[in-house]
CSV table of C-alpha atoms in Angstrom, one decimal:
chain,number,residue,atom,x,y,z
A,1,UNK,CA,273.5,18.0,141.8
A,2,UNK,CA,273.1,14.4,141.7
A,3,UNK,CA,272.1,12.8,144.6
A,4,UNK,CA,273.4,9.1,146.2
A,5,UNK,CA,270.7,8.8,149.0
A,6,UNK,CA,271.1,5.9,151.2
A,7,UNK,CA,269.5,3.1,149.8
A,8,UNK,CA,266.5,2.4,152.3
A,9,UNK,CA,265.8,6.3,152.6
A,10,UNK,CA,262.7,6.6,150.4
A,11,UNK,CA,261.5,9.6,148.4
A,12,UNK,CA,265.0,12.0,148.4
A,13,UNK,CA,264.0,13.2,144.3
A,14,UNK,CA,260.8,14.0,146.0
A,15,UNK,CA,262.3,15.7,148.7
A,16,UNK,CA,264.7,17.8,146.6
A,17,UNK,CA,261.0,18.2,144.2
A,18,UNK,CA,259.7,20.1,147.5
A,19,UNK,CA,262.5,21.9,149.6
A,20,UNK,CA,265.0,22.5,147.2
A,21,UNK,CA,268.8,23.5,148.3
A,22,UNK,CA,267.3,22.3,151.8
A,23,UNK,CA,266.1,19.0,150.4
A,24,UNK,CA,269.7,18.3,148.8
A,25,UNK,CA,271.4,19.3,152.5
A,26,UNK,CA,268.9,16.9,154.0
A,27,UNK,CA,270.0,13.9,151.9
A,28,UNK,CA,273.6,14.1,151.2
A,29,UNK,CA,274.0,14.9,155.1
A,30,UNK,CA,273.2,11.5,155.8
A,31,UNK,CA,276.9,10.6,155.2
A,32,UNK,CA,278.2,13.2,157.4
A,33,UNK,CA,278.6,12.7,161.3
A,34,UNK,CA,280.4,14.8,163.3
A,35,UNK,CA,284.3,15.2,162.5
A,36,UNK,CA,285.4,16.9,165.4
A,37,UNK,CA,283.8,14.3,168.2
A,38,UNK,CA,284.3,11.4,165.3
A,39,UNK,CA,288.3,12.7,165.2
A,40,UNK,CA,288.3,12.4,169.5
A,41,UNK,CA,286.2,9.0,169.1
A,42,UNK,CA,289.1,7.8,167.2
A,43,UNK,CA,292.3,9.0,168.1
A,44,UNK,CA,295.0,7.6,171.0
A,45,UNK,CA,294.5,8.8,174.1
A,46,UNK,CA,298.1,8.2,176.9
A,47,UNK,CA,297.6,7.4,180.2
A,48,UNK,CA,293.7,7.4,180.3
A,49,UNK,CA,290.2,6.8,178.3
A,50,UNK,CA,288.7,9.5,175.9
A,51,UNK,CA,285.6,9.8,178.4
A,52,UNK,CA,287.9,10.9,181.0
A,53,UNK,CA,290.3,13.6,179.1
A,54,UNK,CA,286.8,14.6,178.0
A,55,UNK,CA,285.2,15.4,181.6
A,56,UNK,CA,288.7,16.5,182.9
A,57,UNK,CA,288.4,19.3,179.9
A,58,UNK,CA,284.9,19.9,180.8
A,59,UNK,CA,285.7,20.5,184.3
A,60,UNK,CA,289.4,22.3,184.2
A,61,UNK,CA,289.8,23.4,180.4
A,62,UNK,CA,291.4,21.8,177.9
A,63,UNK,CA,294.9,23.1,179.5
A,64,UNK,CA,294.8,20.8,182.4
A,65,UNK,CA,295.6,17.9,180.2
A,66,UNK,CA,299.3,18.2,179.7
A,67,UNK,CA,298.9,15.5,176.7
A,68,UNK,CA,296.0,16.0,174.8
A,69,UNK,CA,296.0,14.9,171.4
A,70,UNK,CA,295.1,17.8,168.6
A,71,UNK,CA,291.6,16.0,167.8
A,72,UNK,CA,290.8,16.6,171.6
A,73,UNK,CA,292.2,20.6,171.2
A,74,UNK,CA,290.5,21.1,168.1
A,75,UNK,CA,287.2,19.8,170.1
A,76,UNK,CA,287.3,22.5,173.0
A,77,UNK,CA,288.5,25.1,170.6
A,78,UNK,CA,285.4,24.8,168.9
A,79,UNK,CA,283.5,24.2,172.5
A,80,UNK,CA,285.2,27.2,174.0
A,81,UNK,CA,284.2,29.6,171.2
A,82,UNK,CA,280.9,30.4,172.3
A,83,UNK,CA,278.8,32.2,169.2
A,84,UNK,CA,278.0,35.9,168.9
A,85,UNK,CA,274.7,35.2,169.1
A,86,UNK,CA,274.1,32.9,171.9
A,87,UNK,CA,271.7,35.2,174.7
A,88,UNK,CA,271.8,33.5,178.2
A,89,UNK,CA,268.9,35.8,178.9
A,90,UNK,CA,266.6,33.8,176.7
A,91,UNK,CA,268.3,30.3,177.5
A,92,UNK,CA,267.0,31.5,181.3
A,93,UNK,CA,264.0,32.2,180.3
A,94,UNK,CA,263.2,28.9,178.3
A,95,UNK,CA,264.0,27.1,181.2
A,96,UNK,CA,261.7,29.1,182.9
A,97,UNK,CA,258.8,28.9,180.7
A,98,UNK,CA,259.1,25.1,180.2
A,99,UNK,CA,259.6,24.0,184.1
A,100,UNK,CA,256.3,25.7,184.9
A,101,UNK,CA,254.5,23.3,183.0
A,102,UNK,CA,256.9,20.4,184.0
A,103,UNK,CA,253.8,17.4,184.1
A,104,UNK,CA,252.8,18.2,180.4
A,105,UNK,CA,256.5,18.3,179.5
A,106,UNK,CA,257.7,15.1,181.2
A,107,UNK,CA,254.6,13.4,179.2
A,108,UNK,CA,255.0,14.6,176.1
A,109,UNK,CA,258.8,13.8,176.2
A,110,UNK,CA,258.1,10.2,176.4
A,111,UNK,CA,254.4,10.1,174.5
A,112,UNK,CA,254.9,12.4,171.7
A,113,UNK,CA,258.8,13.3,171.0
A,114,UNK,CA,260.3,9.6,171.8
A,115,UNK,CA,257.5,8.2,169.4
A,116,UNK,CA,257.8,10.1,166.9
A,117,UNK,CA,261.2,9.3,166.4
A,118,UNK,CA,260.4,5.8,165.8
A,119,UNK,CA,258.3,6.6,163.0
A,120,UNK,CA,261.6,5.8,161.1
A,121,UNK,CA,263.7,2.3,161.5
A,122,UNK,CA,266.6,3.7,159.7
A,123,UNK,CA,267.2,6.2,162.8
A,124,UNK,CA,266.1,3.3,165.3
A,125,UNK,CA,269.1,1.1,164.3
A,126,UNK,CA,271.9,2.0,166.2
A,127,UNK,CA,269.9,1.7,169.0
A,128,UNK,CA,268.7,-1.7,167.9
A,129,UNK,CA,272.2,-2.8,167.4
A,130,UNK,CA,273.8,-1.7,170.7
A,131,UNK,CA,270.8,-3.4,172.2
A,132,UNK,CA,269.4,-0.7,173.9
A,133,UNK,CA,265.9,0.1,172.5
A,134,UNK,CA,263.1,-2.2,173.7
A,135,UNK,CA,265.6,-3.2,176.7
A,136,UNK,CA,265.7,-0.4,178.7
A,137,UNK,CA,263.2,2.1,178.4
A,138,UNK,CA,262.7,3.3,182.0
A,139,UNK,CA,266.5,3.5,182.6
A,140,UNK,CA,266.8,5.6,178.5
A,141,UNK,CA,263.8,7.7,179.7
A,142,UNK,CA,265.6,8.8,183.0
A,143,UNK,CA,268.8,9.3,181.4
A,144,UNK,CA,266.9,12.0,178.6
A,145,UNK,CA,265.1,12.9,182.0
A,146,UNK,CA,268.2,13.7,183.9
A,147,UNK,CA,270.4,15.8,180.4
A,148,UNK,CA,267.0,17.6,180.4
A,149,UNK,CA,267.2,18.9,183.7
A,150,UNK,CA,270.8,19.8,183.5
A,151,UNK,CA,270.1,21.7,180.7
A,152,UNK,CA,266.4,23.1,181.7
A,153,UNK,CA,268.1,24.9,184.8
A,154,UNK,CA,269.1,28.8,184.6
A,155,UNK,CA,272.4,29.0,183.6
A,156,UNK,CA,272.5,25.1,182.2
A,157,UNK,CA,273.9,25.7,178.7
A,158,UNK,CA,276.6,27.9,180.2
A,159,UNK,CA,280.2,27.0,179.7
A,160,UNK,CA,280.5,26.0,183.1
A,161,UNK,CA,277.0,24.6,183.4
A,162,UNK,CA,275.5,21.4,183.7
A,163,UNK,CA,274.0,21.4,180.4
A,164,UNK,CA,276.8,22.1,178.7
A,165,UNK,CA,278.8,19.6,180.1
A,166,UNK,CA,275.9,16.7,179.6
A,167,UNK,CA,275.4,18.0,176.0
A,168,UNK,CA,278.8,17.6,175.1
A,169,UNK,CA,279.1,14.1,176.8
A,170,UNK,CA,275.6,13.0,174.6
A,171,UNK,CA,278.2,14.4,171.4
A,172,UNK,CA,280.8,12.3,172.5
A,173,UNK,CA,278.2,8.9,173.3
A,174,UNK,CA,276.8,9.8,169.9
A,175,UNK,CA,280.7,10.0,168.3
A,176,UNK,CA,281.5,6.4,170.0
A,177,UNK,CA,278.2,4.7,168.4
A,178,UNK,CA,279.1,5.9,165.4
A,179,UNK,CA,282.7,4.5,165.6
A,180,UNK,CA,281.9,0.8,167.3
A,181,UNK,CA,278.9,0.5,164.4
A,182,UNK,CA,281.3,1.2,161.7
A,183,UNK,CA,283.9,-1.4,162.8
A,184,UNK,CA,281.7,-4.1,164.3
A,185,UNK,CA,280.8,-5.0,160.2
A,186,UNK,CA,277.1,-5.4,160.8
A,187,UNK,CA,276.2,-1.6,159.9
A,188,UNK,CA,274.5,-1.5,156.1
A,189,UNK,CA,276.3,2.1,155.4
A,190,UNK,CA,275.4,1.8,151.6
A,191,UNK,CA,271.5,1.3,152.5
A,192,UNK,CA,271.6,3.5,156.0
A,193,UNK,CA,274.1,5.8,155.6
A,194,UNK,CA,276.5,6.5,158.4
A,195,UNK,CA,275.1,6.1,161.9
A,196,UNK,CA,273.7,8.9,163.6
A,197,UNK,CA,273.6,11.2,160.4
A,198,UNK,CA,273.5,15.1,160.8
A,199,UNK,CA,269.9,15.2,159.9
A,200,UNK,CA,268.6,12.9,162.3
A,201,UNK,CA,270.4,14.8,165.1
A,202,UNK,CA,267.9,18.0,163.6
A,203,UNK,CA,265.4,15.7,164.1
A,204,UNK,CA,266.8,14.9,167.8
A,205,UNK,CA,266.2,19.3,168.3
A,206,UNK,CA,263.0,19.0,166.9
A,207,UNK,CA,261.6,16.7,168.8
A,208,UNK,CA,262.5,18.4,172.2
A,209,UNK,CA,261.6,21.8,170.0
A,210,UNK,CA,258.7,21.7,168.6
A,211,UNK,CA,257.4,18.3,168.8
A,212,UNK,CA,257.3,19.0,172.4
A,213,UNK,CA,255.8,22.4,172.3
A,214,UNK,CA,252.6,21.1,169.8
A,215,UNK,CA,251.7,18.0,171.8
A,216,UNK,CA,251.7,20.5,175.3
A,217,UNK,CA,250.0,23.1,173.5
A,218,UNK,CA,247.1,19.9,172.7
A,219,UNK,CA,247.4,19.7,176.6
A,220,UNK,CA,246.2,23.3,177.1
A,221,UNK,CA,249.5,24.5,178.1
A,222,UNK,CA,249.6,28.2,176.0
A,223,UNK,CA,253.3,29.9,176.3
A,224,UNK,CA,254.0,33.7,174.9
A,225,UNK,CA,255.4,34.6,171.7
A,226,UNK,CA,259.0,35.7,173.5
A,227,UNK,CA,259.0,32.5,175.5
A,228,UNK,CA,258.6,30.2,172.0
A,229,UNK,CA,261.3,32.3,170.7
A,230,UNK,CA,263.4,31.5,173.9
A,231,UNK,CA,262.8,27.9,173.7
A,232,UNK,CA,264.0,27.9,170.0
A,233,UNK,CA,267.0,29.4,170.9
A,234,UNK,CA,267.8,27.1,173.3
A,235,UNK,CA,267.6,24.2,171.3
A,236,UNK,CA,269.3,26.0,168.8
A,237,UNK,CA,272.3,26.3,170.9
A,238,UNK,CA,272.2,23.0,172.0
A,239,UNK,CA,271.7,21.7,168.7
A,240,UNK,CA,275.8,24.0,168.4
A,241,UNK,CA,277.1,22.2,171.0
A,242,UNK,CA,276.1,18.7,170.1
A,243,UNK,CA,277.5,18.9,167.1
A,244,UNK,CA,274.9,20.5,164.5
A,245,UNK,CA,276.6,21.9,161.0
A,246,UNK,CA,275.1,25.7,161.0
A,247,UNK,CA,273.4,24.4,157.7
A,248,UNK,CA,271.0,22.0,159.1
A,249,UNK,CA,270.9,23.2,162.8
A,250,UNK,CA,267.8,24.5,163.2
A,251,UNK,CA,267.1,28.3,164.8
A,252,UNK,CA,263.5,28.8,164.6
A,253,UNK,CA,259.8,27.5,164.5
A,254,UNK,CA,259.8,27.0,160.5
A,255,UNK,CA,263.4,25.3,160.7
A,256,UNK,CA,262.1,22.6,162.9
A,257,UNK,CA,258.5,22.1,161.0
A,258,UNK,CA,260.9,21.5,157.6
A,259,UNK,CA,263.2,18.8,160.0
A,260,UNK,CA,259.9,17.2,161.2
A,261,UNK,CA,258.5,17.1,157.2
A,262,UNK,CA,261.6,15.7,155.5
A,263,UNK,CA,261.9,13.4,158.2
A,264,UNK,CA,258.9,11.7,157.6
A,265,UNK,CA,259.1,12.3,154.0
A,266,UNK,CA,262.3,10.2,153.6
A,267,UNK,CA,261.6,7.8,156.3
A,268,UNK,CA,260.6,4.1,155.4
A,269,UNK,CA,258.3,4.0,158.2
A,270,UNK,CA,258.7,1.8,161.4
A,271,UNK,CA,259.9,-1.8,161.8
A,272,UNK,CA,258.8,-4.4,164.3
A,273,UNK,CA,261.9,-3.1,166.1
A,274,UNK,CA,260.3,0.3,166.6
A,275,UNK,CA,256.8,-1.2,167.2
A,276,UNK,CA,258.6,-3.1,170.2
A,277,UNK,CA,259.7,-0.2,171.4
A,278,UNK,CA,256.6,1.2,171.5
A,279,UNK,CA,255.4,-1.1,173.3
A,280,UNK,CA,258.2,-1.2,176.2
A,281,UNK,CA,258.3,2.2,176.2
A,282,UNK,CA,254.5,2.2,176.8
A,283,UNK,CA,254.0,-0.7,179.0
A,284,UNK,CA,257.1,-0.8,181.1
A,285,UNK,CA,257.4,3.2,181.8
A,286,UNK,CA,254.5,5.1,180.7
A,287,UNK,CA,251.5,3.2,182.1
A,288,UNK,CA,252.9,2.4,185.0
A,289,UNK,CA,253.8,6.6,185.8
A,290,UNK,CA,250.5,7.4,184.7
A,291,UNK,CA,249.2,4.7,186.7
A,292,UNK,CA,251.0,6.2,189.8
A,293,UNK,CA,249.4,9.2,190.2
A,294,UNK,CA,245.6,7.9,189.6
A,295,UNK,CA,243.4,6.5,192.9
A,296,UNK,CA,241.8,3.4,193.3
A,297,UNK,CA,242.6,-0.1,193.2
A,298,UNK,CA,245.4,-1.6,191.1
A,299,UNK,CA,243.9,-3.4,188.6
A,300,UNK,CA,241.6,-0.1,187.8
A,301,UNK,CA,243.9,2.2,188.2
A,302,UNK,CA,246.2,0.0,185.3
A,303,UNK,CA,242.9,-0.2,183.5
A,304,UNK,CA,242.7,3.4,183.4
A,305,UNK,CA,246.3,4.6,182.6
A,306,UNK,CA,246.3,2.3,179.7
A,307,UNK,CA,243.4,3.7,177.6
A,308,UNK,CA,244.7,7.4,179.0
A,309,UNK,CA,248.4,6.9,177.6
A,310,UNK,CA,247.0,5.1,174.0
A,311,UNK,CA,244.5,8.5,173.7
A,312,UNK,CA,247.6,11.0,174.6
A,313,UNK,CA,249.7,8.9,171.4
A,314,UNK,CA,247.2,9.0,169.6
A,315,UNK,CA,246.4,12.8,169.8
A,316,UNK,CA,250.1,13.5,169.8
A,317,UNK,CA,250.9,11.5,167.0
A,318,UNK,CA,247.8,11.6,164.8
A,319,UNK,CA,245.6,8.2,163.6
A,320,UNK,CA,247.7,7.3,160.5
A,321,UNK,CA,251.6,7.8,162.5
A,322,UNK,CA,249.6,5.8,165.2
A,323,UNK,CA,248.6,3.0,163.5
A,324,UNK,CA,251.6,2.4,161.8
A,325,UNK,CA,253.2,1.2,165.1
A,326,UNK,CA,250.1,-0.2,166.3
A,327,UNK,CA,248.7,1.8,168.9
A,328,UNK,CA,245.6,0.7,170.4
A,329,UNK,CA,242.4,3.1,169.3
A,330,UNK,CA,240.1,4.6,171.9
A,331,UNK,CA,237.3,7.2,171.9
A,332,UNK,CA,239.3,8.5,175.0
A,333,UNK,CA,241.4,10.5,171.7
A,334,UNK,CA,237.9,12.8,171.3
A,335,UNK,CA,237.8,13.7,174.5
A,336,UNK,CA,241.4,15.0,175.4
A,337,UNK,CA,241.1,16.9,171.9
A,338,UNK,CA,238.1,18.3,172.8
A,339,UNK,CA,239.2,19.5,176.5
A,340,UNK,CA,242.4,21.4,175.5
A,341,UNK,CA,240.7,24.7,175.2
A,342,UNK,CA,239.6,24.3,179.1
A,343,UNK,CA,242.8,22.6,180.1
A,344,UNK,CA,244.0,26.2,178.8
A,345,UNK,CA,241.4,27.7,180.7
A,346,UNK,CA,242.7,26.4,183.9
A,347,UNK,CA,246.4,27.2,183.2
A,348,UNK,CA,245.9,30.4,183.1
A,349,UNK,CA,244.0,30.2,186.8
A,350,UNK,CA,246.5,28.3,187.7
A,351,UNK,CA,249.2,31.4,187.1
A,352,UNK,CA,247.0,33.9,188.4
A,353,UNK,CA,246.2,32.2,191.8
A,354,UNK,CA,249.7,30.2,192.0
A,355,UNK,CA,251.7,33.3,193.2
A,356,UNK,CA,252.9,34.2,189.2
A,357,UNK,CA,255.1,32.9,186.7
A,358,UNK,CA,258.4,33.4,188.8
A,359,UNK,CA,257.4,31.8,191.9
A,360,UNK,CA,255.3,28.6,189.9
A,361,UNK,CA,258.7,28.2,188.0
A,362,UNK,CA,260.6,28.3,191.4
A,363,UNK,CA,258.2,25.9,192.8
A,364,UNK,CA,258.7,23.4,189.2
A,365,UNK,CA,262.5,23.2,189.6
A,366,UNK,CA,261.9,21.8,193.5
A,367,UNK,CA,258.9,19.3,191.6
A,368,UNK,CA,261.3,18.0,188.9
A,369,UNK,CA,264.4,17.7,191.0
A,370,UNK,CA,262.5,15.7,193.3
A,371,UNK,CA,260.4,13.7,190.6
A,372,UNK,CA,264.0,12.8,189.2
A,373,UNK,CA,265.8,11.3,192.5
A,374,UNK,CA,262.3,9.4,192.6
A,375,UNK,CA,262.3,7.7,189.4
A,376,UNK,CA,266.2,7.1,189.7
A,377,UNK,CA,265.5,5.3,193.0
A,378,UNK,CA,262.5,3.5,191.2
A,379,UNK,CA,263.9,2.3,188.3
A,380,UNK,CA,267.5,1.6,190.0
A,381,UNK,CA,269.4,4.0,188.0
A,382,UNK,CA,272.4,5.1,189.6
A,383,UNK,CA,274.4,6.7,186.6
A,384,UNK,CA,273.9,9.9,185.2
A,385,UNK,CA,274.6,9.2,181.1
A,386,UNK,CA,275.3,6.2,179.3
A,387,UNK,CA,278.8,7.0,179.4
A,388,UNK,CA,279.0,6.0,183.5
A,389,UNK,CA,276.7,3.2,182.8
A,390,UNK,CA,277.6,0.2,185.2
A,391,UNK,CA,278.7,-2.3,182.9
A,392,UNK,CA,277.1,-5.7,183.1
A,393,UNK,CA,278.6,-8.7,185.2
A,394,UNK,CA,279.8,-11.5,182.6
């Protein structure tokens, strides 16, 4: 097979050298987006916007729109055909497992999965381009916050669910990128390849998947072989409704560590783009959370937060990942490694004296929901996706 990589994607011989037919899916996919939210993104819709047949779908079904166009139909068919193998048991019992530990998850969302993404500038530029990368970081990190926790809530991913709905309006956000980038004539195709390519959305499951799992499990936080195997499977269904071709979606533990290795076998590496981003992402929303919850005066307890949220990259991402988009070193790094096997020590006293896993997860979903409406009213962040958005004055 011969290959026609993008031209900035680096090392795709090398990547077909190592993972074989998997290699060869990995490169060519970066030409292929989604074609049934692409086909919506672009068609003609009477008497009102694609977002709104879209949630009126969501809502009613796809028969309460008297004229929906066949790219819309052809959407919810596919929506509405939930696969054989989908088990709402486990999908219950991710959510579950995850909320009880909903600190380590809310930190190593932001420190560990959001960075690791910008290891790569090809996958940062559509966010560079709609202008929405070193901007915003507080109001992206709510948004991710707020599809989370419609999605990490028992029955969530249902057809009826929250999840579901919020998944399929992140396919549709992703489908209109990908259609404004292509016409605006500032998008490289030939060295990029199209925008928001099927293998950067496996990357997008993997680092909710197991980018998220390895960083908490450096945190202490220890989960059981059937609730892994639940947490897979949610993403893997998530990964279905957002769009995922079967081919590249990934379904277990292995899948994802493959995504993660081609990812940064093919990537470029970071740009002062995604060092920026670091940065706001760091100064503007981490430090300041972490700061939050710390005693003392301001000034120390800033002081503090800071060298705690450059050891947490550092651990999460490793030295080399972390120098690359200049994160501060500190000795602080030794010590959080070093502590993980008590920090496990006291999670499991934590379950044992906390009333058990049921009533600790109960007692996460009230933490999170109310953590959310606080950083909404914090940050000013009255929409739920991008897609509601208040657009700017002038």
């Amino acid at each position: 097979m011969e290959l026609h990589p993008p031209g900035e994607l680096v090392n795709a011989d090398l990547a077909v050298a190592r993972y074989g037919a998997a290699g060869e899916r990995w490169v060519s996919a970066m030409w292929q987006g989604d074609a049934l939210a692409d086909a919506v993104a672009n068609d003609n819709f009477a008497g009102s916007s694609t977002t709104d047949a879209v949630r009126t779908a969501l809502e009613h079904g796809i028969d309460a729109l008297d004229d929906a166009p066949d790219s819309l139909r052809n959407l919810f068919e596919f929506l509405d055909d939930e696969p054989d193998w989908v088990d709402h048991t486990r999908l219950d019992r991710a959510a579950d497992a995850l909320i009880r530990h909903t600190a380590a998850l809310g930190v190593v969302l932001a420190a560990a999965s959001l960075l690791r993404g910008a290891g790569n500038s090809i996958a940062g530029k559509p966010l560079v381009q709609t202008g929405r990368y070193a901007s915003m970081p507080a109001v992206r990190s709510v948004e991710v916050g707020e599809w989370m926790r419609q999605i990490l809530t028992p029955g969530g991913m249902r057809r009826e669910g929250g999840g579901f709905a919020y998944t399929v309006r992140v396919r549709m956000i992703h489908a209109h990128v990908r259609r404004g980038l292509s016409r605006s004539g500032k998008w490289d195709e030939p060295a990029w390849g199209v925008p928001i390519p099927q293998p950067y959305m496996a990357f997008t499951m993997a680092e909710f998947g197991h980018i998220a799992l390895e960083a908490m499990h450096s945190l202490g936080v220890r989960l059981s072989d059937d609730d892994l195997d639940a947490v897979y499977h949610l993403w893997r269904y998530v990964g279905h409704v957002i769009g995922m071709e079967p081919e590249l979606n990934p379904a277990d533990e292995s899948d994802h560590i493959r995504i993660e290795e081609l990812y940064r076998l093919t990537s470029p590496g970071p740009d002062d783009h995604d060092r920026e981003f670091v940065v706001a992402l760091t100064d503007d929303y981490l430090i300041p959370e972490i700061a939050n919850t710390l005693p003392g005066p301001t000034a120390a307890r800033r002081a503090a937060a800071t060298r705690l949220v450059h050891a947490l990259q550092r651990v999460f991402l490793g030295d080399s990942d972390a120098d690359a988009l200049h994160i501060p070193d500190t000795r602080l790094k030794h010590v959080i490694r070093a502590g993980a096997p008590v920090m496990a020590g006291f999670g499991h006293l934590r379950m044992r004296i906390g009333g058990g896993p049921q009533r600790i997860s109960q007692r996460g979903y009230r933490v999170r929901d109310a953590e959310m409406t606080r950083m909404r009213a914090a940050y000013g962040v009255t929409h739920e996706l991008v897609d509601n958005a208040p657009q700017p004055v002038g």
